[in-house]
Coordinates of C-alpha atoms and ligand atoms in Angstrom, one line a residue:
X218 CA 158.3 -41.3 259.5
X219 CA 155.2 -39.3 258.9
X220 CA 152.2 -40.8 257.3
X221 CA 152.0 -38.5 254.5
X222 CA 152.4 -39.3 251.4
X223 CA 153.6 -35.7 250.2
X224 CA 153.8 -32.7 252.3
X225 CA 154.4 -29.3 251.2
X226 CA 155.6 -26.7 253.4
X227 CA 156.1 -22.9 252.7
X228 CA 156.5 -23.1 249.6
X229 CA 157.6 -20.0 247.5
X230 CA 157.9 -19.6 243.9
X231 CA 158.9 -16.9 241.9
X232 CA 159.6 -16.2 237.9
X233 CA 162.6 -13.1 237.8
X234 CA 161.7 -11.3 234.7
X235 CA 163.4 -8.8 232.8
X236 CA 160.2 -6.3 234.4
X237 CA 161.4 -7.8 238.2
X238 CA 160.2 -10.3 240.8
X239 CA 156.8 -12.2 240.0
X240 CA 155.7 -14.0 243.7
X241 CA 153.8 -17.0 242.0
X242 CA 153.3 -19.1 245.1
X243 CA 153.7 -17.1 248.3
X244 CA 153.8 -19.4 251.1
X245 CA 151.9 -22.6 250.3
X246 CA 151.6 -25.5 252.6
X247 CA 149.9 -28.9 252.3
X248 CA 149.6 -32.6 253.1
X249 CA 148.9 -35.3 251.2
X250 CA 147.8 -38.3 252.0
X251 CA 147.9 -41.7 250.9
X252 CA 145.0 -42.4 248.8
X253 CA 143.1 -39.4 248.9
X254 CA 142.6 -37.1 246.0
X255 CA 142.6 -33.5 246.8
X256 CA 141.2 -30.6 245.0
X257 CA 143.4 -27.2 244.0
X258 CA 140.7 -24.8 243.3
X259 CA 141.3 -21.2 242.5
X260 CA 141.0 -18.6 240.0
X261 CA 143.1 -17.7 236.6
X262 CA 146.3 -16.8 238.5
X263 CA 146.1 -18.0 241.4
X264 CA 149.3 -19.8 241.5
X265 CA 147.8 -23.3 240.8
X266 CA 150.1 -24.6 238.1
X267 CA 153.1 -22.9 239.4
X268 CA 152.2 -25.0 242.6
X269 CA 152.0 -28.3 240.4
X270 CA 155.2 -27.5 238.4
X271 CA 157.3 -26.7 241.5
X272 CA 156.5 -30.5 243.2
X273 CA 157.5 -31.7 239.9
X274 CA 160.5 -29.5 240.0
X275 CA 159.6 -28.4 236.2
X276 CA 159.2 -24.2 236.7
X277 CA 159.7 -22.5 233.0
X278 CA 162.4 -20.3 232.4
X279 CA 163.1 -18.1 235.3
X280 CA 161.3 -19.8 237.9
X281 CA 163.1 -20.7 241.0
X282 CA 161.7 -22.0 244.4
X283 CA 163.1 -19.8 246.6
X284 CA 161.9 -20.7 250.3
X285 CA 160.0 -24.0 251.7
X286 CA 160.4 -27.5 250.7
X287 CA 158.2 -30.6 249.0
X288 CA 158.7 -33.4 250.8
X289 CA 158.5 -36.8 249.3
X290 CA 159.6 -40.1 250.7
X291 CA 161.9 -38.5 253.5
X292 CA 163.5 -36.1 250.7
X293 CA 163.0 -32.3 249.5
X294 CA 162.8 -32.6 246.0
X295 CA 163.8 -29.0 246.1
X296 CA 167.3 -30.2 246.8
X297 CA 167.4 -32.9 245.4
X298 CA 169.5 -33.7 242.4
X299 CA 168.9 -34.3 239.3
X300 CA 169.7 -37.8 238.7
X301 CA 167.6 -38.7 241.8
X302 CA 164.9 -36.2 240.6
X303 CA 164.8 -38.2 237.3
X304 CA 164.3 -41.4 239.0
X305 CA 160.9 -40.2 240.9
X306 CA 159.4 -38.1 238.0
X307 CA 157.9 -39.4 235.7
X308 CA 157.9 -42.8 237.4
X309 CA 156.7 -42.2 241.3
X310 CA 155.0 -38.6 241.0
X311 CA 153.7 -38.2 237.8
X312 CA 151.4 -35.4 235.7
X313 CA 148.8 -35.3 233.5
X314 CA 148.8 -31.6 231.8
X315 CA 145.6 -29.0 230.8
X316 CA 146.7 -28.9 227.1
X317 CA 148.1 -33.4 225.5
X318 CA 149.0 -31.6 222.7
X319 CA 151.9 -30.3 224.2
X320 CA 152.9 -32.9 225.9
X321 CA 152.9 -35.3 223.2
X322 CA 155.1 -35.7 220.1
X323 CA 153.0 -35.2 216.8
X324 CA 155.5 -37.3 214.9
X325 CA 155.3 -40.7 216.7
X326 CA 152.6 -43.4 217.4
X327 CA 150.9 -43.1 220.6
X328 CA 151.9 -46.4 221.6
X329 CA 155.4 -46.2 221.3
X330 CA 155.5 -42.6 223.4
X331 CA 154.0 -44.7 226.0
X332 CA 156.3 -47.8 225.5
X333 CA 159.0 -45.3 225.3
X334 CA 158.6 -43.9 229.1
X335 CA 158.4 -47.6 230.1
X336 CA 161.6 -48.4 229.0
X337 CA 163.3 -45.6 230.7
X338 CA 161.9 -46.4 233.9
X339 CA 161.1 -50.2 234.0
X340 CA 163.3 -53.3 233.3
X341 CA 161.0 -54.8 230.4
X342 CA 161.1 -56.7 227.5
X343 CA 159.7 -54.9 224.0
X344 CA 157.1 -57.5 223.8
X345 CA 156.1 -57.2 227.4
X346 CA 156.5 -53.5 227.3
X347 CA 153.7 -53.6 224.7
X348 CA 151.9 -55.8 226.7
X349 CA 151.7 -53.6 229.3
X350 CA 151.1 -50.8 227.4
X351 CA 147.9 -52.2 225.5
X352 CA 146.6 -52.9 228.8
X353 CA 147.3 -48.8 230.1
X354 CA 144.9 -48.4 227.3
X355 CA 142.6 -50.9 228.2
X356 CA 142.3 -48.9 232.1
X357 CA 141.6 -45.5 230.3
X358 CA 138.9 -47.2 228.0
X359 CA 140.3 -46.5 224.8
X360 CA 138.5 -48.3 222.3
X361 CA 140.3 -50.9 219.9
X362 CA 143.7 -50.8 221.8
X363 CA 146.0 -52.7 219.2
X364 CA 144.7 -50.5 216.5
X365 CA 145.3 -47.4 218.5
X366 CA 148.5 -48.1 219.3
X367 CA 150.2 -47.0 216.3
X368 CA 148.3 -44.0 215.7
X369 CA 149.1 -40.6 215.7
X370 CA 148.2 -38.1 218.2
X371 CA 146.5 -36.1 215.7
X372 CA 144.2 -38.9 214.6
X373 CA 142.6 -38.9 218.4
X374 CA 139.8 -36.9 219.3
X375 CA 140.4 -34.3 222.5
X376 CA 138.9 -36.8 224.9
X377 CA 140.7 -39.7 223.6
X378 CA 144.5 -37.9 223.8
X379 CA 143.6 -36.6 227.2
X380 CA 143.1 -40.5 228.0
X381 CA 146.6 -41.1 226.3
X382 CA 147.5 -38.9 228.8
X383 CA 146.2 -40.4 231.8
X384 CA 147.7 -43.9 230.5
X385 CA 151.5 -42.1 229.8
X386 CA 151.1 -41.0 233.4
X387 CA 150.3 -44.0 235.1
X388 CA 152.3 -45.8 233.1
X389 CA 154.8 -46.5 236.0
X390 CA 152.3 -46.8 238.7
X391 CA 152.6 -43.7 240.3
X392 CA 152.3 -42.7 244.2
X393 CA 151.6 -39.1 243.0
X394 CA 149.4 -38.7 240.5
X395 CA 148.8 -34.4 239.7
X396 CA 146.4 -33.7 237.3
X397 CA 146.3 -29.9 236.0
X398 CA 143.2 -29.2 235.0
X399 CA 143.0 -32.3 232.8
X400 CA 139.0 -31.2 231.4
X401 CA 139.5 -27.9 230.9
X402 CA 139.6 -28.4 227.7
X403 CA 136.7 -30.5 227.0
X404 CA 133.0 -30.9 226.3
X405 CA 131.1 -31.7 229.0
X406 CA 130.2 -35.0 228.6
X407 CA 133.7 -36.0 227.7
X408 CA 134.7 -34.2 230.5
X409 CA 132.3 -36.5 232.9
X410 CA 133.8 -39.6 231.2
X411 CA 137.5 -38.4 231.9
X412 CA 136.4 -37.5 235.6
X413 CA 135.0 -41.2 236.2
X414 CA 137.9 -42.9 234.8
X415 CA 140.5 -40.9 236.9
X416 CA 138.5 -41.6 240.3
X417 CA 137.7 -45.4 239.4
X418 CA 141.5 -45.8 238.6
X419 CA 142.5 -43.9 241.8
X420 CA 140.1 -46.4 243.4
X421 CA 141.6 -49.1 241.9
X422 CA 145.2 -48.2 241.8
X423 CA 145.5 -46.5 245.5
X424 CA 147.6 -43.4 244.1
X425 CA 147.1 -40.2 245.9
X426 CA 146.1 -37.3 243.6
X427 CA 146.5 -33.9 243.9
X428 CA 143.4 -32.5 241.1
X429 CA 143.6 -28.7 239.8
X430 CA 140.8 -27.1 238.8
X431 CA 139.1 -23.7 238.3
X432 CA 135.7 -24.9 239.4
X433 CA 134.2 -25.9 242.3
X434 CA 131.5 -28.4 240.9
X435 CA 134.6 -30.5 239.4
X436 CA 136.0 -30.5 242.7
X437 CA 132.8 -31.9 244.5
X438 CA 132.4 -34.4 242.0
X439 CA 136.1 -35.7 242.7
X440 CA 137.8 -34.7 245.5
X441 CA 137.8 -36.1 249.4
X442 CA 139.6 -32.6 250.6
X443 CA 139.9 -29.3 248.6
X444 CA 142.5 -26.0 249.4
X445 CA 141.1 -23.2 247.9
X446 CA 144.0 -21.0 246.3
X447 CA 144.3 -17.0 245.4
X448 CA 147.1 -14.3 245.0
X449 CA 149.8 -17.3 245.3
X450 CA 148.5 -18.3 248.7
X451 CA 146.0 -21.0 250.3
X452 CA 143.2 -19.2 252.1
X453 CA 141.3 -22.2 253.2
X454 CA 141.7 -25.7 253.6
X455 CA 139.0 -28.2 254.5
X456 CA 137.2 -31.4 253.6
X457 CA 134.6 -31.2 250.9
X458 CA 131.4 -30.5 253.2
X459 CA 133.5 -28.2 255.3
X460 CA 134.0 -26.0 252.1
X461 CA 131.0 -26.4 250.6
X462 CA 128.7 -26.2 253.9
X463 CA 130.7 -24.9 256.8
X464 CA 132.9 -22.2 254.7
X465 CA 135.2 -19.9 256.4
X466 CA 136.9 -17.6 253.7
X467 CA 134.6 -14.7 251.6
X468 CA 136.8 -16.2 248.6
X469 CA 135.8 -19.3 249.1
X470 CA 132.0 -17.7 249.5
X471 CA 132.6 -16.1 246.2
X472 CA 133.2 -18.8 243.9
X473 CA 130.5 -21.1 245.5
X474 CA 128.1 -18.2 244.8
X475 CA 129.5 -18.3 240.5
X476 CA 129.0 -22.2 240.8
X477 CA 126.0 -23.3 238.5
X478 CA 123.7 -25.3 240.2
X479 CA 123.3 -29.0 239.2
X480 CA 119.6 -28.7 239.0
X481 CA 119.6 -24.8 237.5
X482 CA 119.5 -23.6 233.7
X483 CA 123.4 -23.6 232.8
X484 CA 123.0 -20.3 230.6
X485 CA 121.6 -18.3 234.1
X486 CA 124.0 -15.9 234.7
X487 CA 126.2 -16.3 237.6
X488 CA 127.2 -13.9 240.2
X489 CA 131.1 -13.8 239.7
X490 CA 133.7 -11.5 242.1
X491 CA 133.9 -8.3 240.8
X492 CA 137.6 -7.1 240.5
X493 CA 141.0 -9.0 239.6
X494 CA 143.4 -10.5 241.0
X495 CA 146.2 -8.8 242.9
X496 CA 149.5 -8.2 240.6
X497 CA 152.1 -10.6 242.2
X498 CA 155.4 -8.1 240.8
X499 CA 153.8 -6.2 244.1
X500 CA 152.2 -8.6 246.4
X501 CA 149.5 -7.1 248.5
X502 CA 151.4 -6.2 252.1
X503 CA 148.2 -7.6 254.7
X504 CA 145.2 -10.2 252.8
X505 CA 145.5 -11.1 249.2
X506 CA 141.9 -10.5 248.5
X507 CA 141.5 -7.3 250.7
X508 CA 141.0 -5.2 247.4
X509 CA 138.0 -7.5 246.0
X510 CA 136.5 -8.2 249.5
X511 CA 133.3 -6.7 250.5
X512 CA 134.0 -7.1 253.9
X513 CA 137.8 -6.1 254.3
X514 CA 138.2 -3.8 257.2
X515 CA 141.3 -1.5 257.6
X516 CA 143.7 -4.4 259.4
X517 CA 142.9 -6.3 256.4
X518 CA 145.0 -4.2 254.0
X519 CA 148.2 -4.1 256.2
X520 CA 148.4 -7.3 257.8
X521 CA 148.3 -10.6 256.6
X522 CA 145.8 -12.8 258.2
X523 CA 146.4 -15.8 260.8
X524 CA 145.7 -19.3 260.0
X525 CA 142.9 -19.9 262.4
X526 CA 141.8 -24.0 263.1
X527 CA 138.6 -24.7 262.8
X528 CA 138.8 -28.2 263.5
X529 CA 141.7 -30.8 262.5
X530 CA 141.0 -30.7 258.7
X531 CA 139.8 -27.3 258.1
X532 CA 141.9 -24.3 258.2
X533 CA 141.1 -20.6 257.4
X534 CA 143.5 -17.2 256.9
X535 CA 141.1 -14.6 257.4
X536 CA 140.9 -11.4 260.0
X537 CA 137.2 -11.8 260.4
X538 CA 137.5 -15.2 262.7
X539 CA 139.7 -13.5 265.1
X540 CA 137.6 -12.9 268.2
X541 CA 137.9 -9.0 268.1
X542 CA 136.2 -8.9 264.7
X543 CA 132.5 -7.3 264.9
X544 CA 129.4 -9.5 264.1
X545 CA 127.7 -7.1 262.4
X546 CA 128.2 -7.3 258.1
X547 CA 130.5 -10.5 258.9
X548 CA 129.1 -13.8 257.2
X549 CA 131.5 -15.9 259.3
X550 CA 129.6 -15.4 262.6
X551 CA 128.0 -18.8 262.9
X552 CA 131.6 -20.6 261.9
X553 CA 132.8 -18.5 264.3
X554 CA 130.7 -18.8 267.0
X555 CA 130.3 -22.8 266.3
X556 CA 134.0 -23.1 266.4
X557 CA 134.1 -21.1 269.8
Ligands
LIG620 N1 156.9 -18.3 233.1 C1 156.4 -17.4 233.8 N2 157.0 -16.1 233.9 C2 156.4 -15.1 234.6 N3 155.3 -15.3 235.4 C3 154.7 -16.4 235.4 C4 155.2 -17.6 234.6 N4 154.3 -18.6 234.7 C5 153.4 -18.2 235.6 N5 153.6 -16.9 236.0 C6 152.8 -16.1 236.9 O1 152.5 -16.8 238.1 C7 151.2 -16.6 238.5 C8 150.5 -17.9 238.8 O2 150.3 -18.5 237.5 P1 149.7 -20.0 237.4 O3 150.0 -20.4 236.0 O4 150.2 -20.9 238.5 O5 148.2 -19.7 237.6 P2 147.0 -20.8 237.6 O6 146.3 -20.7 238.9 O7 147.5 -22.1 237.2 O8 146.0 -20.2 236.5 P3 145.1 -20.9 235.4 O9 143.8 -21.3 236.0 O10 144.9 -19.8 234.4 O11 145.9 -22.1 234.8 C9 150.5 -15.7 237.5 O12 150.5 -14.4 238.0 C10 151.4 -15.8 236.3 O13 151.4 -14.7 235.5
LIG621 S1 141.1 -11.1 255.8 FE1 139.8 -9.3 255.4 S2 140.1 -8.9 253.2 FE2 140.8 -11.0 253.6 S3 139.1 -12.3 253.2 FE3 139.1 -11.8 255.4 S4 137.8 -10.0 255.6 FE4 138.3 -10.2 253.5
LIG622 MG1 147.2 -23.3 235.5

């Protein structure tokens, strides 16, 4: 039995289009464990939600895992069918999405969505199923629960439907709790309240989380262990100060350099990675980031790189920690020659 909570394993996604072939997630493979929240980080793109959608076996039209597996509780949810699938979503993996709106029905009370998704997974009474609901509300901080509960999603604010959300999804108690870029959409200072009430409840409910986000200052504010995602793979792979101090990928270099300092002017204009994203209809053949890199080298653009081990949490797929690669114009020297 492995400890893991969740564990993903070459996972590959693609959406067949009337155009051909798009390679959303290329190869994707993760652990999670219990308890710990980690961070999916990457650009617009990068394969993020297509990631998120194929553990909760929900891909859009077209979409189809075609290689790996997502392993929870003994079982590839891949595989598995429906009526079992129905069982665990919803109820013991469980998503909070970027945009409520979409997510929840304009035409009925709040409270009775949520009541409604207790009833299909829980053996409770109305009364109790109220009960339990007022008290979901309660956990998110939504102000005057019993009022709340009967009104419509269009008579909350952005903040306060994104904590509808939060309740609907933990509504069963999840062991799985995904949260797609659940701020995005937010003020900042609603977005700081929504961040403390997701890690106080992961505190207090034990869930394991797996948090998507385009930036990395989110991610340091949340998450225990961050992959950092681009062209439909993972590049790197470490725990937060191995990331953030001891980075190993010139991706990962890149978006900490367009990360506004805490203590700097938030209109100072950030250095971003110049270029876009590779076109995943025609994958790049050797490193997905070899045409925005500014130090890819000629092996870069023909063969894809290894997963090199820097130490039993951090992981890194670029050419430039191979022992062969020069020192000179290679900012991964000092992790190399630490790791040595
Ligand atoms: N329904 C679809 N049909 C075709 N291609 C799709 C579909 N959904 C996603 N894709 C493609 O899959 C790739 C990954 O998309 P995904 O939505 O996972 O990115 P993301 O990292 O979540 O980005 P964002 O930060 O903008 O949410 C993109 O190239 C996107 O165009
Ligand atoms: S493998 Fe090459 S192109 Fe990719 S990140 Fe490393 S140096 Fe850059
Ligand atoms: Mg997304």
């Amino acid at each position: 039995m492995s400890a893991n909570v969740l564990e993903v394993d070459n996972l590959q996604t693609s959406f067949f289009t009337r155009k051909g072939e798009v390679k959303a997630v290329r190869g994707v493979s993760f652990d999670l464990a219990p308890g710990e929240i980690l961070g999916i980080v990457g650009e617009s793109g990068s394969g993020k939600s297509v990631t998120a959608m194929s553990i909760m076996q929900l891909l859009a039209h077209g979409g189809k895992i075609v290689g790996g597996s997502v392993r929870f509780d003994g079982k590839d949810l891949a595989t598995l069918p429906d009526a079992q699938l129905r069982a665990i979503r919803g109820k013991r993996i469980s998503m909070v999405f970027q945009d409520p709106m979409s997510s929840l029905n304009p035409l009925i009370p709040v409270g009775k969505q949520v009541r409604e998704l207790l009833d299909t997974h829980e053996k409770m009474s109305k009364a109790e199923a109220k009960e339990r609901v007022l008290e979901l509300f309660r956990m998110v901080r939504i102000p005057e629960p019993e009022r709340r509960y009967s009104s419509y999603p269009h008579e909350f604010s952005g903040g306060m439907r994104q904590r509808v959300m939060i309740a609907m999804a933990l509504a069963c108690k999840p062991e799985v709790l995904i949260a797609d870029e659940p701020t995005t959409a937010l003020d900042v200072t609603i977005q700081d309240q929504i961040l403390r009430i997701l890690r106080r409840l992961q505190a207090e409910l034990g869930m394991s989380v797996i948090f998507i986000t385009h930036d990395l200052g989110v991610v340091a504010e949340v998450c225990s262990r961050v992959a950092v995602m681009y062209g439909g793979t993972i590049v790197e792979e470490g725990t937060l100060d191995e990331i953030f101090s001891h980075t190993a990928h010139p991706y990962t270099l890149g978006l900490l350099a367009s990360v506004p300092r805490i203590d700097g002017d938030r209109d100072e204009r950030l250095e971003s990675i110049p270029g876009s994203p590779p076109d995943l209809m025609f994958p790049p053949q050797g490193c997905a980031f070899a045409d925005r890199c500014a130090y890819a080298r000629q092996i870069c653009q023909t063969t894809p790189p290894p997963a090199t081990r820097l130490s039993d949490t951090h992981v890194s797929h670029c050419h430039l920690l191979s022992p062969e690669a020069p020192a000179e114009n290679n900012p991964l020297t000092e992790v190399r020659s630490a790791h040595a």
